[in-house]
mmCIF file of C-alpha atoms and ligand atoms in Angstrom:
data_model
loop_
_atom_site.group_PDB
_atom_site.id
_atom_site.type_symbol
_atom_site.label_atom_id
_atom_site.label_comp_id
_atom_site.label_asym_id
_atom_site.label_seq_id
_atom_site.Cartn_x
_atom_site.Cartn_y
_atom_site.Cartn_z
ATOM 1 C CA MET A 1 14.799 -0.629 -1.463
ATOM 2 C CA VAL A 2 14.289 -3.522 -3.775
ATOM 3 C CA LYS A 3 14.021 -2.904 -7.449
ATOM 4 C CA LEU A 4 12.731 -5.650 -9.675
ATOM 5 C CA ILE A 5 14.545 -6.017 -12.931
ATOM 6 C CA LYS A 6 13.997 -8.239 -15.905
ATOM 7 C CA THR A 7 17.341 -8.824 -17.501
ATOM 8 C CA LYS A 8 17.214 -8.436 -21.266
ATOM 9 C CA LYS A 9 19.616 -11.308 -21.824
ATOM 10 C CA SER A 10 18.193 -14.103 -19.706
ATOM 11 C CA GLY A 11 14.707 -12.767 -19.070
ATOM 12 C CA LYS A 12 15.207 -13.882 -15.451
ATOM 13 C CA LEU A 13 13.641 -11.993 -12.596
ATOM 14 C CA LEU A 14 16.059 -10.396 -10.216
ATOM 15 C CA ALA A 15 15.478 -8.221 -7.193
ATOM 16 C CA LYS A 16 18.293 -5.764 -6.707
ATOM 17 C CA ASN A 17 18.946 -4.515 -3.191
ATOM 18 C CA CYS A 18 19.322 -0.741 -3.274
ATOM 19 C CA GLY A 19 19.686 -0.430 0.520
ATOM 20 C CA ALA A 20 17.038 2.134 1.577
ATOM 21 C CA ALA A 21 14.672 1.704 4.511
ATOM 22 C CA CYS A 22 11.455 1.711 2.520
ATOM 23 C CA LEU A 23 10.975 -1.051 0.001
ATOM 24 C CA VAL A 24 9.850 -0.659 -3.548
ATOM 25 C CA PHE A 25 8.694 -4.099 -4.429
ATOM 26 C CA PHE A 26 6.867 -3.649 -7.629
ATOM 27 C CA LEU A 27 8.045 -2.415 -10.952
ATOM 28 C CA ALA A 28 6.575 -2.840 -14.378
ATOM 29 C CA LEU A 29 8.498 -5.677 -15.900
ATOM 30 C CA ALA A 30 7.893 -3.928 -19.122
ATOM 31 C CA LEU A 31 11.127 -3.025 -20.748
ATOM 32 C CA ALA A 32 10.921 -1.705 -24.270
ATOM 33 C CA ALA A 33 7.624 -3.283 -25.217
ATOM 34 C CA CYS A 34 7.553 -3.726 -28.982
ATOM 35 C CA GLY A 35 10.710 -1.648 -29.229
ATOM 36 C CA ILE A 36 8.924 1.501 -27.965
ATOM 37 C CA SER A 37 10.525 3.068 -24.912
ATOM 38 C CA PRO A 38 8.264 4.691 -22.361
ATOM 39 C CA ALA A 39 8.690 8.191 -20.967
ATOM 40 C CA GLU A 40 9.777 7.773 -17.341
ATOM 41 C CA ARG A 41 10.250 9.709 -14.100
ATOM 42 C CA ASP A 42 11.398 8.664 -10.660
ATOM 43 C CA PHE A 43 11.318 10.684 -7.482
ATOM 44 C CA PHE A 44 10.993 10.375 -3.733
ATOM 45 C CA ALA A 45 7.668 11.281 -2.108
ATOM 46 C CA MET A 46 5.230 9.833 0.442
ATOM 47 C CA ASP A 47 8.206 8.331 2.227
ATOM 48 C CA THR A 48 8.990 6.050 -0.686
ATOM 49 C CA TYR A 49 10.750 5.820 -4.018
ATOM 50 C CA ILE A 50 8.222 6.333 -6.827
ATOM 51 C CA GLU A 51 8.571 5.322 -10.467
ATOM 52 C CA ILE A 52 6.109 6.354 -13.156
ATOM 53 C CA GLN A 53 6.105 5.635 -16.873
ATOM 54 C CA ALA A 54 3.792 6.207 -19.813
ATOM 55 C CA TYR A 55 3.550 5.609 -23.553
ATOM 56 C CA GLY A 56 2.164 7.757 -26.343
ATOM 57 C CA LYS A 57 2.402 11.319 -27.563
ATOM 58 C CA ASN A 58 1.032 12.921 -24.378
ATOM 59 C CA ALA A 59 3.234 10.863 -22.070
ATOM 60 C CA GLU A 60 5.749 13.592 -21.093
ATOM 61 C CA GLY A 61 3.126 16.215 -20.207
ATOM 62 C CA PHE A 62 1.133 13.620 -18.277
ATOM 63 C CA LEU A 63 4.139 12.430 -16.237
ATOM 64 C CA THR A 64 5.104 15.995 -15.324
ATOM 65 C CA GLU A 65 1.607 16.583 -14.013
ATOM 66 C CA ALA A 66 1.467 13.185 -12.264
ATOM 67 C CA ASN A 67 4.741 14.008 -10.482
ATOM 68 C CA THR A 68 3.386 17.397 -9.307
ATOM 69 C CA GLU A 69 0.114 15.774 -8.271
ATOM 70 C CA THR A 70 1.884 13.172 -6.107
ATOM 71 C CA ILE A 71 3.785 15.912 -4.269
ATOM 72 C CA ARG A 72 0.501 17.798 -3.783
ATOM 73 C CA LEU A 73 -1.048 14.666 -2.265
ATOM 74 C CA GLU A 74 1.888 14.236 0.085
ATOM 75 C CA ASN A 75 1.342 17.821 1.300
ATOM 76 C CA LEU A 76 -2.359 17.144 1.705
ATOM 77 C CA LEU A 77 -2.252 13.733 3.385
ATOM 78 C CA SER A 78 0.897 13.378 5.480
ATOM 79 C CA ALA A 79 0.039 13.043 9.164
ATOM 80 C CA HIS A 80 3.680 13.715 10.021
ATOM 81 C CA SER A 81 4.095 17.059 8.245
ATOM 82 C CA GLU A 82 3.155 20.187 10.198
ATOM 83 C CA LYS A 83 2.104 21.919 6.997
ATOM 84 C CA SER A 84 -0.291 19.271 5.679
ATOM 85 C CA GLU A 85 -4.024 19.725 5.523
ATOM 86 C CA LEU A 86 -4.475 16.438 7.395
ATOM 87 C CA ASN A 87 -2.407 17.892 10.218
ATOM 88 C CA ALA A 88 -4.700 20.928 10.262
ATOM 89 C CA LEU A 89 -7.704 18.586 10.476
ATOM 90 C CA ASN A 90 -6.035 16.676 13.346
ATOM 91 C CA SER A 91 -5.374 19.984 15.139
ATOM 92 C CA GLY A 92 -9.068 20.867 14.972
ATOM 93 C CA LYS A 93 -8.717 23.550 12.298
ATOM 94 C CA THR A 94 -11.562 23.875 9.812
ATOM 95 C CA PRO A 95 -12.648 24.124 7.073
ATOM 96 C CA ASN A 96 -10.965 21.267 5.277
ATOM 97 C CA SER A 97 -11.076 20.615 1.545
ATOM 98 C CA PRO A 98 -13.850 18.410 0.159
ATOM 99 C CA GLU A 99 -11.109 16.135 -1.187
ATOM 100 C CA LEU A 100 -9.685 15.439 2.287
ATOM 101 C CA LEU A 101 -13.136 14.993 3.786
ATOM 102 C CA ASN A 102 -14.099 12.556 1.000
ATOM 103 C CA LEU A 103 -10.999 10.477 1.511
ATOM 104 C CA ALA A 104 -11.432 10.490 5.291
ATOM 105 C CA GLY A 105 -15.045 9.378 4.740
ATOM 106 C CA GLU A 106 -13.839 6.582 2.473
ATOM 107 C CA ALA A 107 -11.324 5.531 5.134
ATOM 108 C CA VAL A 108 -14.161 5.252 7.646
ATOM 109 C CA SER A 109 -16.212 3.080 5.237
ATOM 110 C CA LEU A 110 -13.212 0.805 4.702
ATOM 111 C CA ALA A 111 -12.696 0.578 8.462
ATOM 112 C CA ASP A 112 -16.338 -0.454 8.765
ATOM 113 C CA LEU A 113 -16.020 -3.040 5.998
ATOM 114 C CA THR A 114 -12.950 -4.609 7.628
ATOM 115 C CA GLY A 115 -14.374 -4.570 11.164
ATOM 116 C CA GLY A 116 -11.629 -2.159 12.226
ATOM 117 C CA ALA A 117 -8.649 -4.235 11.021
ATOM 118 C CA PHE A 118 -7.973 -1.154 8.898
ATOM 119 C CA ASP A 119 -8.463 1.796 11.235
ATOM 120 C CA PRO A 120 -7.439 5.323 10.174
ATOM 121 C CA THR A 121 -7.366 6.517 13.806
ATOM 122 C CA VAL A 122 -4.147 4.616 14.645
ATOM 123 C CA LEU A 123 -2.012 7.793 14.550
ATOM 124 C CA PRO A 124 -1.326 7.993 18.339
ATOM 125 C CA LEU A 125 -0.035 4.398 18.208
ATOM 126 C CA VAL A 126 2.068 5.015 15.080
ATOM 127 C CA GLU A 127 3.660 8.000 16.835
ATOM 128 C CA LEU A 128 4.230 6.026 20.017
ATOM 129 C CA TRP A 129 6.074 3.259 18.194
ATOM 130 C CA GLY A 130 7.949 5.952 16.272
ATOM 131 C CA PHE A 131 7.284 4.560 12.804
ATOM 132 C CA GLY A 132 7.240 8.059 11.345
ATOM 133 C CA ASP A 133 10.506 8.828 13.116
ATOM 134 C CA GLU A 134 12.582 7.088 15.834
ATOM 135 C CA MET A 135 11.342 3.586 16.495
ATOM 136 C CA ARG A 136 11.109 2.212 20.046
ATOM 137 C CA VAL A 137 9.075 -0.208 22.186
ATOM 138 C CA PRO A 138 6.627 1.854 24.275
ATOM 139 C CA LYS A 139 5.574 1.040 27.859
ATOM 140 C CA GLN A 140 2.267 -0.787 28.312
ATOM 141 C CA SER A 141 0.899 2.266 30.163
ATOM 142 C CA GLU A 142 1.666 4.444 27.111
ATOM 143 C CA ILE A 143 -0.065 1.972 24.794
ATOM 144 C CA ASP A 144 -3.116 1.852 27.084
ATOM 145 C CA ALA A 145 -3.301 5.663 27.115
ATOM 146 C CA ALA A 146 -2.969 5.847 23.300
ATOM 147 C CA LEU A 147 -5.650 3.178 22.823
ATOM 148 C CA GLU A 148 -8.113 5.467 24.639
ATOM 149 C CA THR A 149 -7.995 7.806 21.636
ATOM 150 C CA VAL A 150 -8.017 5.094 18.929
ATOM 151 C CA GLY A 151 -11.139 3.660 17.300
ATOM 152 C CA TYR A 152 -12.879 4.633 14.062
ATOM 153 C CA GLY A 153 -16.227 4.168 15.856
ATOM 154 C CA LYS A 154 -15.568 7.483 17.592
ATOM 155 C CA LEU A 155 -15.517 9.340 14.252
ATOM 156 C CA ARG A 156 -18.594 10.956 12.780
ATOM 157 C CA SER A 157 -18.596 11.679 9.046
ATOM 158 C CA ASP A 158 -21.495 12.972 6.944
ATOM 159 C CA GLY A 159 -19.603 13.681 3.714
ATOM 160 C CA ASN A 160 -19.407 17.454 4.342
ATOM 161 C CA LYS A 161 -17.823 17.315 7.757
ATOM 162 C CA ILE A 162 -15.854 14.912 9.894
ATOM 163 C CA THR A 163 -15.880 15.100 13.676
ATOM 164 C CA LEU A 164 -12.855 13.493 15.263
ATOM 165 C CA ASN A 165 -14.113 13.265 18.855
ATOM 166 C CA GLY A 166 -10.614 13.093 20.316
ATOM 167 C CA THR A 167 -9.085 10.817 17.661
ATOM 168 C CA ARG A 168 -6.413 11.804 15.130
ATOM 169 C CA LEU A 169 -6.233 10.446 11.598
ATOM 170 C CA ASP A 170 -3.406 8.621 9.851
ATOM 171 C CA LEU A 171 -4.162 8.082 6.163
ATOM 172 C CA GLY A 172 -0.760 6.414 5.583
ATOM 173 C CA GLY A 173 -2.563 3.100 4.978
ATOM 174 C CA ILE A 174 -4.411 4.507 1.915
ATOM 175 C CA ALA A 175 -2.498 7.597 0.744
ATOM 176 C CA LYS A 176 -0.489 5.731 -1.874
ATOM 177 C CA GLY A 177 -3.610 3.967 -3.080
ATOM 178 C CA TYR A 178 -5.330 7.307 -3.513
ATOM 179 C CA ALA A 179 -2.252 8.587 -5.376
ATOM 180 C CA ALA A 180 -2.558 5.527 -7.654
ATOM 181 C CA ASP A 181 -6.195 6.420 -8.344
ATOM 182 C CA ARG A 182 -5.268 10.017 -9.152
ATOM 183 C CA PHE A 183 -2.531 8.717 -11.488
ATOM 184 C CA GLY A 184 -5.158 6.718 -13.409
ATOM 185 C CA LEU A 185 -7.561 9.671 -13.596
ATOM 186 C CA LEU A 186 -4.867 12.047 -14.807
ATOM 187 C CA ALA A 187 -3.814 9.544 -17.477
ATOM 188 C CA ALA A 188 -7.394 9.490 -18.765
ATOM 189 C CA GLN A 189 -7.547 13.304 -18.769
ATOM 190 C CA HIS A 190 -4.340 13.429 -20.831
ATOM 191 C CA GLY A 191 -5.563 10.801 -23.276
ATOM 192 C CA VAL A 192 -2.850 8.374 -22.121
ATOM 193 C CA ASP A 193 -4.071 4.788 -22.305
ATOM 194 C CA SER A 194 -0.882 2.958 -21.363
ATOM 195 C CA ALA A 195 0.940 3.911 -18.156
ATOM 196 C CA PHE A 196 2.339 2.379 -14.997
ATOM 197 C CA ALA A 197 3.186 3.700 -11.544
ATOM 198 C CA SER A 198 4.938 2.099 -8.592
ATOM 199 C CA PHE A 199 4.494 3.807 -5.221
ATOM 200 C CA GLY A 200 6.359 1.468 -2.898
ATOM 201 C CA GLY A 201 4.066 -1.509 -2.375
ATOM 202 C CA MET A 202 1.335 0.063 -4.485
ATOM 203 C CA VAL A 203 1.036 -0.225 -8.250
ATOM 204 C CA ALA A 204 -1.288 1.436 -10.768
ATOM 205 C CA ALA A 205 -1.453 -0.344 -14.127
ATOM 206 C CA VAL A 206 -3.286 1.858 -16.624
ATOM 207 C CA GLY A 207 -4.556 0.041 -19.711
ATOM 208 C CA GLN A 208 -2.078 -2.463 -21.089
ATOM 209 C CA LYS A 209 1.370 -2.420 -22.641
ATOM 210 C CA PRO A 210 1.627 -1.114 -26.204
ATOM 211 C CA GLY A 211 1.053 -4.114 -28.447
ATOM 212 C CA GLY A 212 -1.713 -5.471 -26.259
ATOM 213 C CA LYS A 213 0.219 -7.459 -23.668
ATOM 214 C CA PRO A 214 -0.720 -7.165 -19.973
ATOM 215 C CA TRP A 215 1.466 -5.382 -17.446
ATOM 216 C CA ARG A 216 3.648 -7.779 -15.457
ATOM 217 C CA VAL A 217 3.768 -7.011 -11.751
ATOM 218 C CA GLY A 218 6.147 -8.765 -9.383
ATOM 219 C CA VAL A 219 4.959 -9.677 -5.881
ATOM 220 C CA LYS A 220 7.999 -9.556 -3.640
ATOM 221 C CA ASP A 221 9.079 -12.689 -1.819
ATOM 222 C CA PRO A 222 8.782 -11.538 1.826
ATOM 223 C CA ARG A 223 11.688 -13.809 2.802
ATOM 224 C CA SER A 224 14.211 -12.861 0.131
ATOM 225 C CA ASP A 225 15.155 -10.288 -2.469
ATOM 226 C CA GLY A 226 13.431 -12.348 -5.169
ATOM 227 C CA LEU A 227 9.827 -12.646 -6.272
ATOM 228 C CA ALA A 228 7.116 -14.884 -4.841
ATOM 229 C CA ALA A 229 4.991 -14.500 -7.973
ATOM 230 C CA VAL A 230 4.436 -12.496 -11.124
ATOM 231 C CA LEU A 231 0.946 -11.236 -11.952
ATOM 232 C CA GLU A 232 -0.334 -10.215 -15.370
ATOM 233 C CA VAL A 233 -2.847 -7.405 -15.084
ATOM 234 C CA ARG A 234 -4.628 -4.725 -17.089
ATOM 235 C CA ASP A 235 -6.345 -1.557 -15.887
ATOM 236 C CA THR A 236 -6.144 -2.181 -12.186
ATOM 237 C CA CYS A 237 -4.196 -1.494 -8.996
ATOM 238 C CA VAL A 238 -2.138 -3.918 -6.946
ATOM 239 C CA SER A 239 -1.230 -3.289 -3.311
ATOM 240 C CA THR A 240 0.942 -5.362 -0.997
ATOM 241 C CA SER A 241 1.304 -4.965 2.760
ATOM 242 C CA GLY A 242 3.856 -6.875 4.781
ATOM 243 C CA GLY A 243 5.587 -6.662 8.110
ATOM 244 C CA TYR A 244 8.965 -6.742 6.345
ATOM 245 C CA GLU A 245 8.461 -3.287 4.792
ATOM 246 C CA ARG A 246 9.377 -1.245 7.864
ATOM 247 C CA TYR A 247 10.483 -2.698 11.159
ATOM 248 C CA PHE A 248 13.044 -2.660 13.929
ATOM 249 C CA THR A 249 14.445 -5.353 16.204
ATOM 250 C CA HIS A 250 14.556 -5.048 19.992
ATOM 251 C CA GLU A 251 15.962 -7.777 22.254
ATOM 252 C CA GLY A 252 15.710 -10.271 19.407
ATOM 253 C CA LYS A 253 12.061 -9.530 18.577
ATOM 254 C CA ILE A 254 10.874 -7.869 15.375
ATOM 255 C CA TYR A 255 8.428 -4.957 15.615
ATOM 256 C CA HIS A 256 6.856 -3.850 12.315
ATOM 257 C CA HIS A 257 4.737 -0.895 11.199
ATOM 258 C CA ILE A 258 1.339 -2.536 10.663
ATOM 259 C CA LEU A 259 -0.476 -2.180 13.952
ATOM 260 C CA ASP A 260 -3.368 -4.102 15.394
ATOM 261 C CA PRO A 261 -5.739 -1.296 16.424
ATOM 262 C CA LYS A 262 -7.259 -3.572 19.086
ATOM 263 C CA THR A 263 -4.037 -4.395 20.976
ATOM 264 C CA GLY A 264 -1.909 -1.357 20.099
ATOM 265 C CA TYR A 265 0.976 -3.682 19.137
ATOM 266 C CA PRO A 266 2.324 -4.643 15.712
ATOM 267 C CA ALA A 267 -0.144 -7.189 14.304
ATOM 268 C CA GLU A 268 0.829 -10.740 15.283
ATOM 269 C CA SER A 269 0.014 -12.010 11.811
ATOM 270 C CA ASP A 270 0.678 -15.497 10.475
ATOM 271 C CA LEU A 271 0.824 -13.848 7.041
ATOM 272 C CA LEU A 272 4.115 -12.591 5.660
ATOM 273 C CA SER A 273 2.278 -10.409 3.168
ATOM 274 C CA ALA A 274 -1.141 -9.710 1.702
ATOM 275 C CA THR A 275 -1.661 -8.473 -1.860
ATOM 276 C CA VAL A 276 -4.955 -7.093 -3.164
ATOM 277 C CA VAL A 277 -5.844 -6.495 -6.820
ATOM 278 C CA ASP A 278 -8.647 -3.960 -7.251
ATOM 279 C CA PRO A 279 -9.528 -1.225 -9.762
ATOM 280 C CA SER A 280 -9.637 1.221 -6.834
ATOM 281 C CA GLY A 281 -6.147 1.845 -5.470
ATOM 282 C CA THR A 282 -7.578 3.337 -2.280
ATOM 283 C CA ARG A 283 -9.548 0.169 -1.616
ATOM 284 C CA ALA A 284 -6.647 -2.146 -2.543
ATOM 285 C CA ASP A 285 -4.348 -0.222 -0.189
ATOM 286 C CA ALA A 286 -6.693 -0.302 2.809
ATOM 287 C CA LEU A 287 -7.636 -3.926 2.219
ATOM 288 C CA SER A 288 -4.058 -5.187 1.939
ATOM 289 C CA THR A 289 -3.270 -3.560 5.298
ATOM 290 C CA ALA A 290 -6.469 -5.024 6.777
ATOM 291 C CA LEU A 291 -5.872 -8.563 5.468
ATOM 292 C CA TYR A 292 -2.404 -8.560 6.995
ATOM 293 C CA VAL A 293 -3.866 -7.528 10.380
ATOM 294 C CA MET A 294 -6.615 -10.183 10.130
ATOM 295 C CA GLY A 295 -4.184 -13.059 9.621
ATOM 296 C CA LYS A 296 -4.653 -16.084 7.361
ATOM 297 C CA ASP A 297 -7.949 -17.650 8.442
ATOM 298 C CA ARG A 298 -9.928 -14.448 8.893
ATOM 299 C CA ALA A 299 -8.454 -12.969 5.705
ATOM 300 C CA ILE A 300 -9.487 -16.031 3.645
ATOM 301 C CA GLU A 301 -13.011 -15.867 5.019
ATOM 302 C CA PHE A 302 -13.222 -12.089 4.458
ATOM 303 C CA CYS A 303 -11.977 -12.313 0.837
ATOM 304 C CA LYS A 304 -14.447 -15.085 0.030
ATOM 305 C CA GLU A 305 -17.351 -13.219 1.614
ATOM 306 C CA ASN A 306 -16.550 -9.931 -0.126
ATOM 307 C CA GLN A 307 -15.041 -11.260 -3.413
ATOM 308 C CA ILE A 308 -11.695 -9.603 -2.736
ATOM 309 C CA CYS A 309 -9.118 -10.622 -5.329
ATOM 310 C CA ALA A 310 -6.077 -11.290 -3.148
ATOM 311 C CA ILE A 311 -2.899 -13.288 -2.714
ATOM 312 C CA LEU A 312 -1.921 -14.230 0.819
ATOM 313 C CA ILE A 313 1.599 -15.416 1.574
ATOM 314 C CA THR A 314 2.524 -17.410 4.679
ATOM 315 C CA GLU A 315 5.859 -18.997 5.642
ATOM 316 C CA ASN A 316 5.443 -21.647 2.908
ATOM 317 C CA GLU A 317 2.093 -21.107 1.172
ATOM 318 C CA LEU A 318 0.802 -18.803 -1.541
ATOM 319 C CA ILE A 319 -2.984 -18.556 -1.412
ATOM 320 C CA PRO A 320 -4.801 -16.854 -4.315
ATOM 321 C CA LEU A 321 -8.434 -15.876 -3.644
ATOM 322 C CA SER A 322 -11.442 -14.722 -5.696
ATOM 323 C CA GLY A 323 -9.901 -15.288 -9.131
ATOM 324 C CA ALA A 324 -6.354 -14.143 -8.316
ATOM 325 C CA ASP A 325 -5.031 -17.517 -9.536
ATOM 326 C CA ARG A 326 -5.967 -16.498 -13.098
ATOM 327 C CA LEU A 327 -3.602 -13.508 -12.867
ATOM 328 C CA ILE A 328 -0.547 -15.484 -11.762
ATOM 329 C CA SER A 329 1.904 -16.223 -14.574
ATOM 330 C CA GLU A 330 4.900 -17.310 -12.475
ATOM 331 C CA ILE A 331 5.315 -18.582 -8.949
ATOM 332 C CA SER A 332 8.418 -19.182 -6.853
ATOM 333 C CA GLN A 333 9.180 -22.795 -6.011
ATOM 334 C CA SER A 334 9.623 -21.823 -2.347
ATOM 335 C CA TYR A 335 5.838 -21.656 -1.965
ATOM 336 C CA GLU A 336 3.122 -24.252 -2.206
ATOM 337 C CA LEU A 337 0.172 -22.971 -4.247
ATOM 338 C CA ILE A 338 -2.971 -23.510 -2.158
ATOM 339 C CA LYS A 339 -6.311 -23.586 -3.968
ATOM 340 C CA GLU A 340 -9.077 -22.334 -1.694
HETATM 341 P P1 AMP B 1 0.547 -0.138 4.372
HETATM 342 O O1 AMP B 1 2.023 -0.034 4.186
HETATM 343 O O2 AMP B 1 -0.272 0.311 3.224
HETATM 344 O O3 AMP B 1 0.128 -1.485 4.867
HETATM 345 O O4 AMP B 1 0.150 0.907 5.506
HETATM 346 C C1 AMP B 1 0.863 0.965 6.693
HETATM 347 C C2 AMP B 1 0.762 2.357 7.226
HETATM 348 O O5 AMP B 1 -0.601 2.619 7.608
HETATM 349 C C3 AMP B 1 1.576 2.526 8.511
HETATM 350 O O6 AMP B 1 2.814 3.105 8.220
HETATM 351 C C4 AMP B 1 0.697 3.424 9.371
HETATM 352 O O7 AMP B 1 0.907 4.781 9.029
HETATM 353 C C5 AMP B 1 -0.699 3.038 8.955
HETATM 354 N N1 AMP B 1 -1.257 1.886 9.684
HETATM 355 C C6 AMP B 1 -0.623 0.964 10.445
HETATM 356 N N2 AMP B 1 -1.481 0.049 10.909
HETATM 357 C C7 AMP B 1 -2.697 0.404 10.418
HETATM 358 C C8 AMP B 1 -4.004 -0.146 10.544
HETATM 359 N N3 AMP B 1 -4.242 -1.264 11.232
HETATM 360 N N4 AMP B 1 -5.018 0.508 9.918
HETATM 361 C C9 AMP B 1 -4.795 1.627 9.198
HETATM 362 N N5 AMP B 1 -3.593 2.194 9.032
HETATM 363 C C10 AMP B 1 -2.557 1.579 9.631
HETATM 364 MG MG1 MG B 2 -2.209 -0.088 2.777
#
């Protein structure tokens, strides 16, 4: 994994390679704000290394509950665990909790919004490519068979009930975003107004740093261990999706974990990563996955049409959209800043 560190001496941004399969590419660059140290926890859940921190007198109690809550969400939402409630839903068992049905309903709305670039029914394809387990290149006939059962249009959801009609759900594209939202809600319930969470490529920035400064969030350089940019944000979530997060190489070709639900193959994107800034973590998470699938031109058009605050990164360009340029405080010289 990659951990972003601001050295106290030089103030320079470093990305330290910690060597795990799943990348953590955000961390609050918020060491000892105003001399106050935050309460902190780190743990592994949702297939990623998670770091949470909070300030104030209720911080410890809040973090303990946030940790427990994240584990609960993993048990609710993992498509790959036999014990999860999502697995029960996929196996046709009812009833399911209102919480799961709500989130599944939200996933369908986001699939609709993105024209199916984000599609929560990709599970048969994810399993085929082995991204939850052993990765391999499937045969075309296997992909064709899996595609028969993929397509959010087959789902029916009325808020109280979801009918799968032969599909199976994978909420991996929004689970961390939902966890980020729950982190924010729990902070409010505990009276914590300054907290930060990093769930792999998903960040929740609650309030601001003590002393009134914004949280500084690093956007990983997809081509190196460094940073492409640093964002300054308050009270929002930031999600990045990129093909470099999880992939394998076969006969010289790279196959990554973000799938194009139309072709059944890893998305042939001309983007190296897509970052979305949105107060809803669930929305930011789904949209970053979707923008990556869409590729540069469609993603630019989509963000302009829907006022999505986003940063797209190509081989040599960094493209802020819908006001994202105002959040950027540093940018790597490897990228040309494109004003759209
Ligand atoms: P993220 O890392 O947030 O971009 O989400 C990637 C995860 O979402 C993958 O590991 C899959 O479980 C799932 N996924 C892959 N492709 C898609 C897609 N096009 N739409 C929705 N979920 C996807
Ligand atoms: Mg996502």
